[in-house]
Coordinates of C-alpha atoms and ligand atoms in Angstrom, one line a residue:
X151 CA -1.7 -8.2 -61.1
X152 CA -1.2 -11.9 -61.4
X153 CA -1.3 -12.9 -57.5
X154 CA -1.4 -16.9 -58.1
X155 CA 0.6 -18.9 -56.5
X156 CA 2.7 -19.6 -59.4
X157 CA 3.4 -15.9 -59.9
X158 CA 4.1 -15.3 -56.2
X159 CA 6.6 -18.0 -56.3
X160 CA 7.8 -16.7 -59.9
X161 CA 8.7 -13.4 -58.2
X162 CA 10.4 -14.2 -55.1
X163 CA 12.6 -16.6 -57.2
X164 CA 13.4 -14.0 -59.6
X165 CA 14.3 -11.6 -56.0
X166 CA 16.3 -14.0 -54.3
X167 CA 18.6 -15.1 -58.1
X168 CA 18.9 -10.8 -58.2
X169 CA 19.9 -11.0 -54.2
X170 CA 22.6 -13.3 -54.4
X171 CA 24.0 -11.9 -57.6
X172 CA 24.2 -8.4 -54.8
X173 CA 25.4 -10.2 -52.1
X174 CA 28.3 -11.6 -54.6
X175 CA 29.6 -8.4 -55.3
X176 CA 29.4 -7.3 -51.3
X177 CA 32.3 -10.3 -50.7
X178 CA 35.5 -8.5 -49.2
X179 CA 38.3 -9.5 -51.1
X180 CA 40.1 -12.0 -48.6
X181 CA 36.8 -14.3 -49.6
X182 CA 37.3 -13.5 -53.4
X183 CA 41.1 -14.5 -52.8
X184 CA 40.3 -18.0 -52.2
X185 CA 38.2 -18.5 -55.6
X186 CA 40.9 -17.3 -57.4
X187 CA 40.2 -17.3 -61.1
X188 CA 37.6 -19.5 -61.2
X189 CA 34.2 -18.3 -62.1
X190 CA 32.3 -17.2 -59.0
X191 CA 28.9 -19.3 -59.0
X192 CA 26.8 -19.6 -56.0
X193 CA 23.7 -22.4 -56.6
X194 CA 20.6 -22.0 -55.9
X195 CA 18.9 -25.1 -54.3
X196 CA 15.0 -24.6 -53.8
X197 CA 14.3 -26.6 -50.9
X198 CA 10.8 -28.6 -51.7
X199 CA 10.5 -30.6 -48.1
X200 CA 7.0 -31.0 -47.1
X201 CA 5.9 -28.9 -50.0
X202 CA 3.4 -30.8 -52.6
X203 CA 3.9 -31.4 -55.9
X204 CA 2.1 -28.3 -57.8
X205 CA 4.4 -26.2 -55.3
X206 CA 8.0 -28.1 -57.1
X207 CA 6.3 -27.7 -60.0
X208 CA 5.9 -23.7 -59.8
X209 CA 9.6 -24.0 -58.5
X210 CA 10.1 -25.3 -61.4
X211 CA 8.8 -23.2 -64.2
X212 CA 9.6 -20.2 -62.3
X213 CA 13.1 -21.4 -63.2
X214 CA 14.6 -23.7 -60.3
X215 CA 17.4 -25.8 -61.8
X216 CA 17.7 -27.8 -58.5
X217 CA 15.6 -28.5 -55.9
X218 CA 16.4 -29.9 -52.0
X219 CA 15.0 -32.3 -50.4
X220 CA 15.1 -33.7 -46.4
X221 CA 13.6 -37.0 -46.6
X222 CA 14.0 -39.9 -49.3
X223 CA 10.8 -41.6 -49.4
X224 CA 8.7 -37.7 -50.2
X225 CA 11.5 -36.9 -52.3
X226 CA 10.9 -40.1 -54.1
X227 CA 7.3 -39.7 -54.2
X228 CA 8.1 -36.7 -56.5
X229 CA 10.5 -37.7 -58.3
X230 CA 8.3 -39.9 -59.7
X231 CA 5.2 -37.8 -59.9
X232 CA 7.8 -35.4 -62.4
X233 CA 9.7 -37.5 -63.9
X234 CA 10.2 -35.0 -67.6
X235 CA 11.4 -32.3 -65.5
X236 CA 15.3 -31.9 -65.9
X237 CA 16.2 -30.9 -62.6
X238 CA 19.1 -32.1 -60.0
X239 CA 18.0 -33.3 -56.7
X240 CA 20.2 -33.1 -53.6
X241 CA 19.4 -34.5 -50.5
X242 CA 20.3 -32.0 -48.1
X243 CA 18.6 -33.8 -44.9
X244 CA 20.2 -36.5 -42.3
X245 CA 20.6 -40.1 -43.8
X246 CA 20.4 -43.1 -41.7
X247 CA 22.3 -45.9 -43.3
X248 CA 19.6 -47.8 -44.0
X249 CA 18.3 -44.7 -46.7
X250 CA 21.6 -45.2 -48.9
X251 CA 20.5 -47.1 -51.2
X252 CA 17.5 -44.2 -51.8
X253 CA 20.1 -41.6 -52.0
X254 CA 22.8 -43.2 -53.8
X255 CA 19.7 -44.4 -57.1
X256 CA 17.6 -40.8 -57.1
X257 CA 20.0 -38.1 -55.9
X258 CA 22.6 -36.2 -57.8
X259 CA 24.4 -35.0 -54.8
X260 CA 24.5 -35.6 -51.1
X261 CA 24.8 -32.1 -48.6
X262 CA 24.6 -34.2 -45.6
X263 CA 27.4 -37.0 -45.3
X264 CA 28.1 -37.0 -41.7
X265 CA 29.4 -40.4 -40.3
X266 CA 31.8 -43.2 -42.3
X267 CA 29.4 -46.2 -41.2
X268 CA 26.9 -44.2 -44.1
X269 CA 29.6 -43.5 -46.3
X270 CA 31.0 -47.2 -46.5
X271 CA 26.6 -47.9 -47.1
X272 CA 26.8 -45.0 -50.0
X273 CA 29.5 -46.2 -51.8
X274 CA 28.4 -49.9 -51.9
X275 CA 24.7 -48.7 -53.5
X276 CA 26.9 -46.4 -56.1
X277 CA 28.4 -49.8 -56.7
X278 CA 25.8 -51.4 -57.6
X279 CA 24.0 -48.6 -59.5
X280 CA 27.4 -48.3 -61.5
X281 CA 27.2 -44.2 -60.6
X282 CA 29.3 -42.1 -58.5
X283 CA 27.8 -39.8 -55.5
X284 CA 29.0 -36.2 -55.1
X285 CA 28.7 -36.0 -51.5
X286 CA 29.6 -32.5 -48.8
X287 CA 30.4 -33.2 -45.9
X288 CA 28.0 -32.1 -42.9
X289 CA 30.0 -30.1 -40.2
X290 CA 28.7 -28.7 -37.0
X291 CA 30.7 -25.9 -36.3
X292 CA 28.4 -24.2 -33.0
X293 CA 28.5 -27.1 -30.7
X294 CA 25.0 -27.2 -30.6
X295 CA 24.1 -30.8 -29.4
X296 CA 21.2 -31.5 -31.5
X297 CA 22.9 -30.1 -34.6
X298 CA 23.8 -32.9 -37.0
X299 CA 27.7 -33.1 -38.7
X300 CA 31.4 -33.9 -37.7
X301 CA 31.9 -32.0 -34.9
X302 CA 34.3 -29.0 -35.7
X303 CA 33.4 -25.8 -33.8
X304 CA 37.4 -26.2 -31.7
X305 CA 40.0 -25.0 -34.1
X306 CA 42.5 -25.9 -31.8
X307 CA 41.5 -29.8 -33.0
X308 CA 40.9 -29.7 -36.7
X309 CA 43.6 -31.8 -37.0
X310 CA 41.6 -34.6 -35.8
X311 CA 39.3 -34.2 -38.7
X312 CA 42.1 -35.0 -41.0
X313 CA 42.0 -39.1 -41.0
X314 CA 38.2 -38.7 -41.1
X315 CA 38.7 -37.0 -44.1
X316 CA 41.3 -39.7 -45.7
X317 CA 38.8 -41.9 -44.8
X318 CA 35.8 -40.4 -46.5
X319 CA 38.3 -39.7 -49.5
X320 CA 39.0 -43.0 -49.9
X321 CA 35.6 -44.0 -51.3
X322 CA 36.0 -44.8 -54.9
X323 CA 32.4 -43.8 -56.1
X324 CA 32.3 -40.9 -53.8
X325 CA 33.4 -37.5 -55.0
X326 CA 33.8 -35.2 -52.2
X327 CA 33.3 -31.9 -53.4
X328 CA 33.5 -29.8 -49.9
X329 CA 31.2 -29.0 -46.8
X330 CA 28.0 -27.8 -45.4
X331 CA 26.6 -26.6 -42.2
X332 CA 23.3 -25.8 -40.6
X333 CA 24.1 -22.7 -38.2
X334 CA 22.3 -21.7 -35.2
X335 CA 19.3 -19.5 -36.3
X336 CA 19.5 -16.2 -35.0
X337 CA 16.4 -13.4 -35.3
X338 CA 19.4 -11.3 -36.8
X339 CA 21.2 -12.8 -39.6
X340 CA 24.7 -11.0 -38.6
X341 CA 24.7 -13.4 -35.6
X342 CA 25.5 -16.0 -38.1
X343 CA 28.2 -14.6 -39.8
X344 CA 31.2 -15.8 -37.6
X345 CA 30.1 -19.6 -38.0
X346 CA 30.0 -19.1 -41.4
X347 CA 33.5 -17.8 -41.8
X348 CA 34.8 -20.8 -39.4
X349 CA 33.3 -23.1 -42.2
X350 CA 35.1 -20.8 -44.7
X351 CA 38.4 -21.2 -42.5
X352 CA 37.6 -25.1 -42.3
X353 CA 37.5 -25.9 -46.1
X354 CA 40.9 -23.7 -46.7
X355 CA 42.9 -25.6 -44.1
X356 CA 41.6 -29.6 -45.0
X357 CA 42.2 -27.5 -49.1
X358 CA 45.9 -26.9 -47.6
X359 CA 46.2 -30.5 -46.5
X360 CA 44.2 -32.5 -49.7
X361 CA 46.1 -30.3 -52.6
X362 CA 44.8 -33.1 -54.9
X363 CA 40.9 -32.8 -53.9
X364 CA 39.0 -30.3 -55.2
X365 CA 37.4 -29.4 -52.0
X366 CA 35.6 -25.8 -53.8
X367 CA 32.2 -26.5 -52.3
X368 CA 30.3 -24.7 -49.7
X369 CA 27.1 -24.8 -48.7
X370 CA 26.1 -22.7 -46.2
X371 CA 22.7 -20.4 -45.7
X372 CA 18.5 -20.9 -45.6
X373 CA 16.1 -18.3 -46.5
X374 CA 17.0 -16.1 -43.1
X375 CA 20.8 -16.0 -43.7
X376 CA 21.6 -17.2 -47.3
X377 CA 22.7 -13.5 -48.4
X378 CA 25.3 -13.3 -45.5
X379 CA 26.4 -17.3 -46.4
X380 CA 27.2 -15.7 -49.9
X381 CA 29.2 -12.6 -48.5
X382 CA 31.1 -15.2 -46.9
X383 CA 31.8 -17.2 -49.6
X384 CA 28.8 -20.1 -50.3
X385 CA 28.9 -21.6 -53.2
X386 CA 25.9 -23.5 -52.3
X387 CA 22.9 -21.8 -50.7
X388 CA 19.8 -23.7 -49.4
X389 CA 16.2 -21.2 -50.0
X390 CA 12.6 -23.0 -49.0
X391 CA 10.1 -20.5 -47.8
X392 CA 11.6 -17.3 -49.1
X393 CA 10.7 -18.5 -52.3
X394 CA 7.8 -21.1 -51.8
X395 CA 6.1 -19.7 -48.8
X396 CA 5.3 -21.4 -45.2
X397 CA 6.0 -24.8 -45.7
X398 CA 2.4 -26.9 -44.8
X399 CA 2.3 -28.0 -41.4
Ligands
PLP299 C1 14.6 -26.9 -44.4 C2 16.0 -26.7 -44.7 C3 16.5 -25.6 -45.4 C4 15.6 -24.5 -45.9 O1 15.1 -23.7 -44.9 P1 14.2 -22.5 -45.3 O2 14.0 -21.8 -44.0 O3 12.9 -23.0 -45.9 O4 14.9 -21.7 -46.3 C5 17.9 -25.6 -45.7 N1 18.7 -26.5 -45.3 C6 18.3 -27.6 -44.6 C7 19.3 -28.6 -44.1 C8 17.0 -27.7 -44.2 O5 16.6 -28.7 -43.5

């Protein structure tokens, strides 16, 4: 048997693809409700952070279409070190504003738009790059204080996220496309299921209020809890070392 690393990584991809195509068909129908008629596809984004370049590689040929990255100065570093491989990058970390102009030349899509002071950077650098940035918007729906997002875990108050979204709609050369989270981690991956399904809960109602955007987008779930993010509807799912391993420390 072929125990390379390559292979190894070959194989766990191949798993996880198989796994979410599973977990699909586990949704309860209330989730299926919302998708309608639209093709169900849930993305797989390899998450490459701190990994070196023979590992994206392997990602790569094992059949990763697009790969995640936390931080734009690596993720640059590797861009450039592959530059014939046709793959999206999405930045999936925080951004401080001074990093826009990073995301907004080398990224295809932005998981982690959390604040308008980095929206209003974004959209200048899209500017002047003549592109436009599909961007998610980071919520934190636990509470948790060192969590990252628009804080969102009170349903009681979502209406108060309603001129933060006008606001980050109102960006020309942004496309918002929906949300993201980063859930507590729990040892047993049922733990995160409600936060999940507030998420879910969160993109219908702003849906109900912004008819006009296509708000389909969520991306929710790592390598201990993607299979319950795609029960609950993730369109999106975020995999590092269930497919590449420990990550080097
Ligand atoms: C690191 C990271 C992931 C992937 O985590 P794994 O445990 O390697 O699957 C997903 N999303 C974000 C935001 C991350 O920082």
């Amino acid at each position: 048997m072929d125990d390379s690393p390559t292979a190894k990584i070959r194989n766990r991809f191949e798993r996880v693809v198989i796994s979410i195509d599973e977990a699909i068909a586990r949704r309860q129908p209330e989730v299926n409700k919302e998708l309608g008629s639209k093709p169900v596809k849930v993305h797989l984004v390899v998450v490459t952070k701190s990994q070196p370049v023979e590992i994206v590689r392997a990602a790569i040929d094992a059949g990763a279409t697009i790969l995640g990255e936390n931080y734009a100065e690596e993720a640059v570093e590797k861009i450039a070190a592959l530059p014939d491989c046709q793959v999206e990058w999405h930045m999936i970390g925080h951004v401080q504003s001074r990093k826009a102009g990073l995301v907004a030349k080398n990224f295809s899509m932005l998981h982690s738009m959390d604040n308008i002071k980095l929206a209003g950077k974004l959209n200048r650098a899209c500017e002047e790059n003549d592109r436009t940035l599909a961007v998610l918007v980071e919520i934190n729906v636990s509470g948790e204080e060192n969590k990252f997002g628009i804080p969102a875990w009170d349903e009681d108050n979502w209406h108060y996220l309603l001129p933060i979204f006008e606001q980050f709609m109102a960006f020309p050369r942004l496309t918002l496309h929906g949300l993201m989270t980063m859930p507590p981690f729990f040892e047993d991956p049922e733990l995160v299921r409600p936060y999940f399904q507030r998420l879910r809960r969160l993109r219908e109602y702003l849906q109900g209020h912004f008819p006009k955007v296509d708000l389909s987008d969520l991306s929710m779930g790592t390598s201990s809890d993607y299979l319950i993010a795609v029960e609950e509807g993730a369109t999106y799912v975020r995999v590092g070392q269930a497919i590449l391993g420990p990550r080097p420390v």
